Amino acid sequence: GVTDRLYPERSGESSGEMRENATMTSGYTMAAKKPLGPIFVTYCSKNKTRAGGRRRALERYDSPRIRQVHAAASCLGIGVRILSGKYGLLSPEDKVPYYDHLLRWEEIGHLLPRVSKRLARERVTSVVYFTRPLRRASAPLAYHALMDAACAANGIKMVAIEVDRPG
């Protein structure tokens, strides 16, 4: 299938073999499915569901952009990650509590090691990063800078694609 062509090292693995036990990290539960190759990444969203407890990142963030990036990655059979200004790089399956935090420039240095380590641990080879147009939106700039620095630290090529909000 598509997975076998994109990830020959996964050929014949069951979904159970591709998952490890979930681990708790700094307030969120990290799912352990490994992309092993190229991934799509987009930053989190101010709009979040206020449902209590920990929710899958894909459920927690209420964003058409995140849903569209996830759908495209799923169609292509590649991994997708969400860059959180509080928790770093998240899988759509990682469990996240409700929070309200916008990444500030001075926090990039704090999150950079966490994001870099996850990219290395997951053996990411390239990143397609989806963002709102940077010339019109100042909020995504710190997220873009964080992702760019994490990729550079790992020798990973990153391509940024600017997308407008659905109209």
PDB file of C-alpha atoms in Angstrom:
ATOM      1  CA  GLY A   1       0.000   0.000   0.000  1.00  0.00           C
ATOM      2  CA  VAL A   2       0.862   3.674   0.269  1.00  0.00           C
ATOM      3  CA  THR A   3       2.562   3.127   3.638  1.00  0.00           C
ATOM      4  CA  ASP A   4       4.804   0.427   2.167  1.00  0.00           C
ATOM      5  CA  ARG A   5       5.907   2.756  -0.657  1.00  0.00           C
ATOM      6  CA  LEU A   6       6.525   5.771   1.603  1.00  0.00           C
ATOM      7  CA  TYR A   7       8.007   3.834   4.513  1.00  0.00           C
ATOM      8  CA  PRO A   8       9.617   0.573   3.330  1.00  0.00           C
ATOM      9  CA  GLU A   9      10.958  -0.022   6.853  1.00  0.00           C
ATOM     10  CA  ARG A  10       7.345  -0.336   8.093  1.00  0.00           C
ATOM     11  CA  SER A  11       6.314  -2.922   5.525  1.00  0.00           C
ATOM     12  CA  GLY A  12       4.401  -5.719   7.193  1.00  0.00           C
ATOM     13  CA  GLU A  13       4.153  -4.073  10.617  1.00  0.00           C
ATOM     14  CA  SER A  14       0.813  -4.151  12.350  1.00  0.00           C
ATOM     15  CA  SER A  15      -0.579  -0.946  13.827  1.00  0.00           C
ATOM     16  CA  GLY A  16       0.152  -2.402  17.261  1.00  0.00           C
ATOM     17  CA  GLU A  17       3.823  -2.814  16.389  1.00  0.00           C
ATOM     18  CA  MET A  18       3.996   0.792  15.168  1.00  0.00           C
ATOM     19  CA  ARG A  19       2.804   2.107  18.562  1.00  0.00           C
ATOM     20  CA  GLU A  20       4.697   2.117  21.796  1.00  0.00           C
ATOM     21  CA  ASN A  21       3.213   2.759  25.212  1.00  0.00           C
ATOM     22  CA  ALA A  22       2.035   6.341  25.624  1.00  0.00           C
ATOM     23  CA  THR A  23       4.111   8.430  28.012  1.00  0.00           C
ATOM     24  CA  MET A  24       3.175  11.397  30.187  1.00  0.00           C
ATOM     25  CA  THR A  25       5.289  14.480  29.482  1.00  0.00           C
ATOM     26  CA  SER A  26       4.957  17.934  31.075  1.00  0.00           C
ATOM     27  CA  GLY A  27       1.179  17.931  31.433  1.00  0.00           C
ATOM     28  CA  TYR A  28       0.184  16.128  28.249  1.00  0.00           C
ATOM     29  CA  THR A  29       0.121  12.475  27.250  1.00  0.00           C
ATOM     30  CA  MET A  30       2.353  11.764  24.262  1.00  0.00           C
ATOM     31  CA  ALA A  31       1.268   9.110  21.793  1.00  0.00           C
ATOM     32  CA  ALA A  32       4.251   7.272  20.392  1.00  0.00           C
ATOM     33  CA  LYS A  33       3.434   6.581  16.737  1.00  0.00           C
ATOM     34  CA  LYS A  34       6.568   7.453  14.755  1.00  0.00           C
ATOM     35  CA  PRO A  35       6.340   9.211  11.366  1.00  0.00           C
ATOM     36  CA  LEU A  36       9.712   7.898  10.083  1.00  0.00           C
ATOM     37  CA  GLY A  37      10.094  10.272   7.167  1.00  0.00           C
ATOM     38  CA  PRO A  38       8.495  13.494   5.952  1.00  0.00           C
ATOM     39  CA  ILE A  39       5.775  15.131   8.038  1.00  0.00           C
ATOM     40  CA  PHE A  40       3.274  17.972   7.752  1.00  0.00           C
ATOM     41  CA  VAL A  41       3.338  20.476  10.626  1.00  0.00           C
ATOM     42  CA  THR A  42       1.098  23.392  11.534  1.00  0.00           C
ATOM     43  CA  TYR A  43       0.871  25.454  14.695  1.00  0.00           C
ATOM     44  CA  CYS A  44      -1.876  25.175  17.300  1.00  0.00           C
ATOM     45  CA  SER A  45      -4.975  27.341  17.519  1.00  0.00           C
ATOM     46  CA  LYS A  46      -6.256  29.967  19.922  1.00  0.00           C
ATOM     47  CA  ASN A  47      -9.684  28.363  19.547  1.00  0.00           C
ATOM     48  CA  LYS A  48      -9.887  25.232  21.655  1.00  0.00           C
ATOM     49  CA  THR A  49     -12.663  23.064  22.944  1.00  0.00           C
ATOM     50  CA  ARG A  50     -13.128  23.722  26.658  1.00  0.00           C
ATOM     51  CA  ALA A  51     -14.098  20.121  27.394  1.00  0.00           C
ATOM     52  CA  GLY A  52     -12.548  18.963  30.642  1.00  0.00           C
ATOM     53  CA  GLY A  53      -9.705  16.523  31.059  1.00  0.00           C
ATOM     54  CA  ARG A  54      -7.164  15.631  28.442  1.00  0.00           C
ATOM     55  CA  ARG A  55      -8.357  15.457  24.848  1.00  0.00           C
ATOM     56  CA  ARG A  56      -6.635  14.305  21.677  1.00  0.00           C
ATOM     57  CA  ALA A  57      -4.845  17.316  20.168  1.00  0.00           C
ATOM     58  CA  LEU A  58      -6.926  16.969  17.009  1.00  0.00           C
ATOM     59  CA  GLU A  59     -10.074  17.301  19.157  1.00  0.00           C
ATOM     60  CA  ARG A  60      -8.727  20.002  21.495  1.00  0.00           C
ATOM     61  CA  TYR A  61      -7.786  22.509  18.769  1.00  0.00           C
ATOM     62  CA  ASP A  62     -10.810  23.962  16.975  1.00  0.00           C
ATOM     63  CA  SER A  63      -9.218  24.993  13.689  1.00  0.00           C
ATOM     64  CA  PRO A  64     -10.183  24.378  10.046  1.00  0.00           C
ATOM     65  CA  ARG A  65      -6.474  24.808   9.165  1.00  0.00           C
ATOM     66  CA  ILE A  66      -5.428  21.979  11.496  1.00  0.00           C
ATOM     67  CA  ARG A  67      -8.241  19.724  10.256  1.00  0.00           C
ATOM     68  CA  GLN A  68      -7.307  20.411   6.606  1.00  0.00           C
ATOM     69  CA  VAL A  69      -3.602  19.742   7.157  1.00  0.00           C
ATOM     70  CA  HIS A  70      -4.462  16.527   9.021  1.00  0.00           C
ATOM     71  CA  ALA A  71      -6.836  15.405   6.246  1.00  0.00           C
ATOM     72  CA  ALA A  72      -4.210  16.072   3.546  1.00  0.00           C
ATOM     73  CA  ALA A  73      -1.511  14.194   5.475  1.00  0.00           C
ATOM     74  CA  SER A  74      -3.896  11.281   6.069  1.00  0.00           C
ATOM     75  CA  CYS A  75      -4.744  11.091   2.364  1.00  0.00           C
ATOM     76  CA  LEU A  76      -1.043  10.956   1.531  1.00  0.00           C
ATOM     77  CA  GLY A  77      -0.257   8.480   4.304  1.00  0.00           C
ATOM     78  CA  ILE A  78       2.290  10.690   6.055  1.00  0.00           C
ATOM     79  CA  GLY A  79       2.622  11.940   9.602  1.00  0.00           C
ATOM     80  CA  VAL A  80       1.257  15.218  10.871  1.00  0.00           C
ATOM     81  CA  ARG A  81       2.243  17.217  13.937  1.00  0.00           C
ATOM     82  CA  ILE A  82       0.813  20.282  15.668  1.00  0.00           C
ATOM     83  CA  LEU A  83       3.239  22.804  17.130  1.00  0.00           C
ATOM     84  CA  SER A  84       1.952  23.921  20.527  1.00  0.00           C
ATOM     85  CA  GLY A  85       3.265  27.089  22.122  1.00  0.00           C
ATOM     86  CA  LYS A  86       3.079  25.349  25.495  1.00  0.00           C
ATOM     87  CA  TYR A  87       3.866  21.672  24.860  1.00  0.00           C
ATOM     88  CA  GLY A  88       6.015  21.648  21.715  1.00  0.00           C
ATOM     89  CA  LEU A  89       5.435  19.225  18.850  1.00  0.00           C
ATOM     90  CA  LEU A  90       2.286  17.128  19.286  1.00  0.00           C
ATOM     91  CA  SER A  91       0.845  14.161  17.460  1.00  0.00           C
ATOM     92  CA  PRO A  92      -2.893  14.471  16.711  1.00  0.00           C
ATOM     93  CA  GLU A  93      -3.301  11.601  19.199  1.00  0.00           C
ATOM     94  CA  ASP A  94      -1.367  13.238  22.067  1.00  0.00           C
ATOM     95  CA  LYS A  95      -3.707  14.054  24.953  1.00  0.00           C
ATOM     96  CA  VAL A  96      -3.712  17.727  25.914  1.00  0.00           C
ATOM     97  CA  PRO A  97      -5.539  19.557  28.731  1.00  0.00           C
ATOM     98  CA  TYR A  98      -7.262  22.860  28.010  1.00  0.00           C
ATOM     99  CA  TYR A  99      -4.845  25.798  28.119  1.00  0.00           C
ATOM    100  CA  ASP A 100      -4.622  29.346  26.812  1.00  0.00           C
ATOM    101  CA  HIS A 101      -1.091  30.300  25.804  1.00  0.00           C
ATOM    102  CA  LEU A 102       0.423  32.127  22.843  1.00  0.00           C
ATOM    103  CA  LEU A 103       4.100  31.396  22.198  1.00  0.00           C
ATOM    104  CA  ARG A 104       6.230  34.457  22.900  1.00  0.00           C
ATOM    105  CA  TRP A 105       9.618  35.076  21.276  1.00  0.00           C
ATOM    106  CA  GLU A 106      11.449  34.756  24.589  1.00  0.00           C
ATOM    107  CA  GLU A 107      10.025  31.225  25.070  1.00  0.00           C
ATOM    108  CA  ILE A 108      11.479  29.784  21.856  1.00  0.00           C
ATOM    109  CA  GLY A 109      14.743  28.841  23.590  1.00  0.00           C
ATOM    110  CA  HIS A 110      12.814  26.895  26.234  1.00  0.00           C
ATOM    111  CA  LEU A 111      10.791  24.848  23.716  1.00  0.00           C
ATOM    112  CA  LEU A 112      13.529  24.392  21.101  1.00  0.00           C
ATOM    113  CA  PRO A 113      15.250  21.402  22.790  1.00  0.00           C
ATOM    114  CA  ARG A 114      11.912  19.598  23.239  1.00  0.00           C
ATOM    115  CA  VAL A 115      10.873  20.114  19.604  1.00  0.00           C
ATOM    116  CA  SER A 116      14.347  19.213  18.303  1.00  0.00           C
ATOM    117  CA  LYS A 117      14.453  16.010  20.361  1.00  0.00           C
ATOM    118  CA  ARG A 118      11.063  14.883  19.110  1.00  0.00           C
ATOM    119  CA  LEU A 119      12.065  15.458  15.489  1.00  0.00           C
ATOM    120  CA  ALA A 120      15.229  13.417  16.047  1.00  0.00           C
ATOM    121  CA  ARG A 121      13.465  10.666  18.041  1.00  0.00           C
ATOM    122  CA  GLU A 122      10.848  10.290  15.318  1.00  0.00           C
ATOM    123  CA  ARG A 123      13.512  10.278  12.584  1.00  0.00           C
ATOM    124  CA  VAL A 124      11.813  13.024  10.600  1.00  0.00           C
ATOM    125  CA  THR A 125      13.535  13.605   7.257  1.00  0.00           C
ATOM    126  CA  SER A 126      11.682  16.711   6.033  1.00  0.00           C
ATOM    127  CA  VAL A 127       8.937  19.069   7.156  1.00  0.00           C
ATOM    128  CA  VAL A 128       6.202  20.798   5.187  1.00  0.00           C
ATOM    129  CA  TYR A 129       5.110  23.601   7.509  1.00  0.00           C
ATOM    130  CA  PHE A 130       1.678  25.183   6.983  1.00  0.00           C
ATOM    131  CA  THR A 131       1.079  28.714   8.278  1.00  0.00           C
ATOM    132  CA  ARG A 132      -1.164  31.695   7.728  1.00  0.00           C
ATOM    133  CA  PRO A 133       0.539  34.317   5.554  1.00  0.00           C
ATOM    134  CA  LEU A 134       3.373  35.639   7.699  1.00  0.00           C
ATOM    135  CA  ARG A 135       3.232  39.115   6.207  1.00  0.00           C
ATOM    136  CA  ARG A 136      -0.337  39.561   7.488  1.00  0.00           C
ATOM    137  CA  ALA A 137      -0.256  37.685  10.774  1.00  0.00           C
ATOM    138  CA  SER A 138       2.264  38.413  13.480  1.00  0.00           C
ATOM    139  CA  ALA A 139       1.160  35.677  15.905  1.00  0.00           C
ATOM    140  CA  PRO A 140       2.473  32.757  13.792  1.00  0.00           C
ATOM    141  CA  LEU A 141       5.966  34.284  13.417  1.00  0.00           C
ATOM    142  CA  ALA A 142       7.332  32.887  16.698  1.00  0.00           C
ATOM    143  CA  TYR A 143       5.954  29.419  15.866  1.00  0.00           C
ATOM    144  CA  HIS A 144       7.546  29.575  12.415  1.00  0.00           C
ATOM    145  CA  ALA A 145      10.878  30.628  13.928  1.00  0.00           C
ATOM    146  CA  LEU A 146      10.733  27.779  16.475  1.00  0.00           C
ATOM    147  CA  MET A 147      10.012  25.151  13.817  1.00  0.00           C
ATOM    148  CA  ASP A 148      12.670  26.548  11.497  1.00  0.00           C
ATOM    149  CA  ALA A 149      15.301  26.472  14.286  1.00  0.00           C
ATOM    150  CA  ALA A 150      14.358  22.914  15.342  1.00  0.00           C
ATOM    151  CA  CYS A 151      14.652  21.686  11.763  1.00  0.00           C
ATOM    152  CA  ALA A 152      17.979  23.491  11.276  1.00  0.00           C
ATOM    153  CA  ALA A 153      19.327  21.953  14.500  1.00  0.00           C
ATOM    154  CA  ASN A 154      18.579  18.484  13.083  1.00  0.00           C
ATOM    155  CA  GLY A 155      19.654  19.112   9.496  1.00  0.00           C
ATOM    156  CA  ILE A 156      16.049  18.704   8.352  1.00  0.00           C
ATOM    157  CA  LYS A 157      14.792  20.543   5.277  1.00  0.00           C
ATOM    158  CA  MET A 158      11.678  22.618   5.994  1.00  0.00           C
ATOM    159  CA  VAL A 159       9.398  24.101   3.355  1.00  0.00           C
ATOM    160  CA  ALA A 160       6.842  26.648   4.548  1.00  0.00           C
ATOM    161  CA  ILE A 161       3.510  26.975   2.771  1.00  0.00           C
ATOM    162  CA  GLU A 162       1.341  29.989   3.517  1.00  0.00           C
ATOM    163  CA  VAL A 163      -2.397  29.295   3.485  1.00  0.00           C
ATOM    164  CA  ASP A 164      -5.233  31.773   3.827  1.00  0.00           C
ATOM    165  CA  ARG A 165      -8.099  31.142   6.169  1.00  0.00           C
ATOM    166  CA  PRO A 166     -10.991  29.308   4.515  1.00  0.00           C
ATOM    167  CA  GLY A 167     -13.365  31.899   3.121  1.00  0.00           C
TER     168      GLY A 167
END
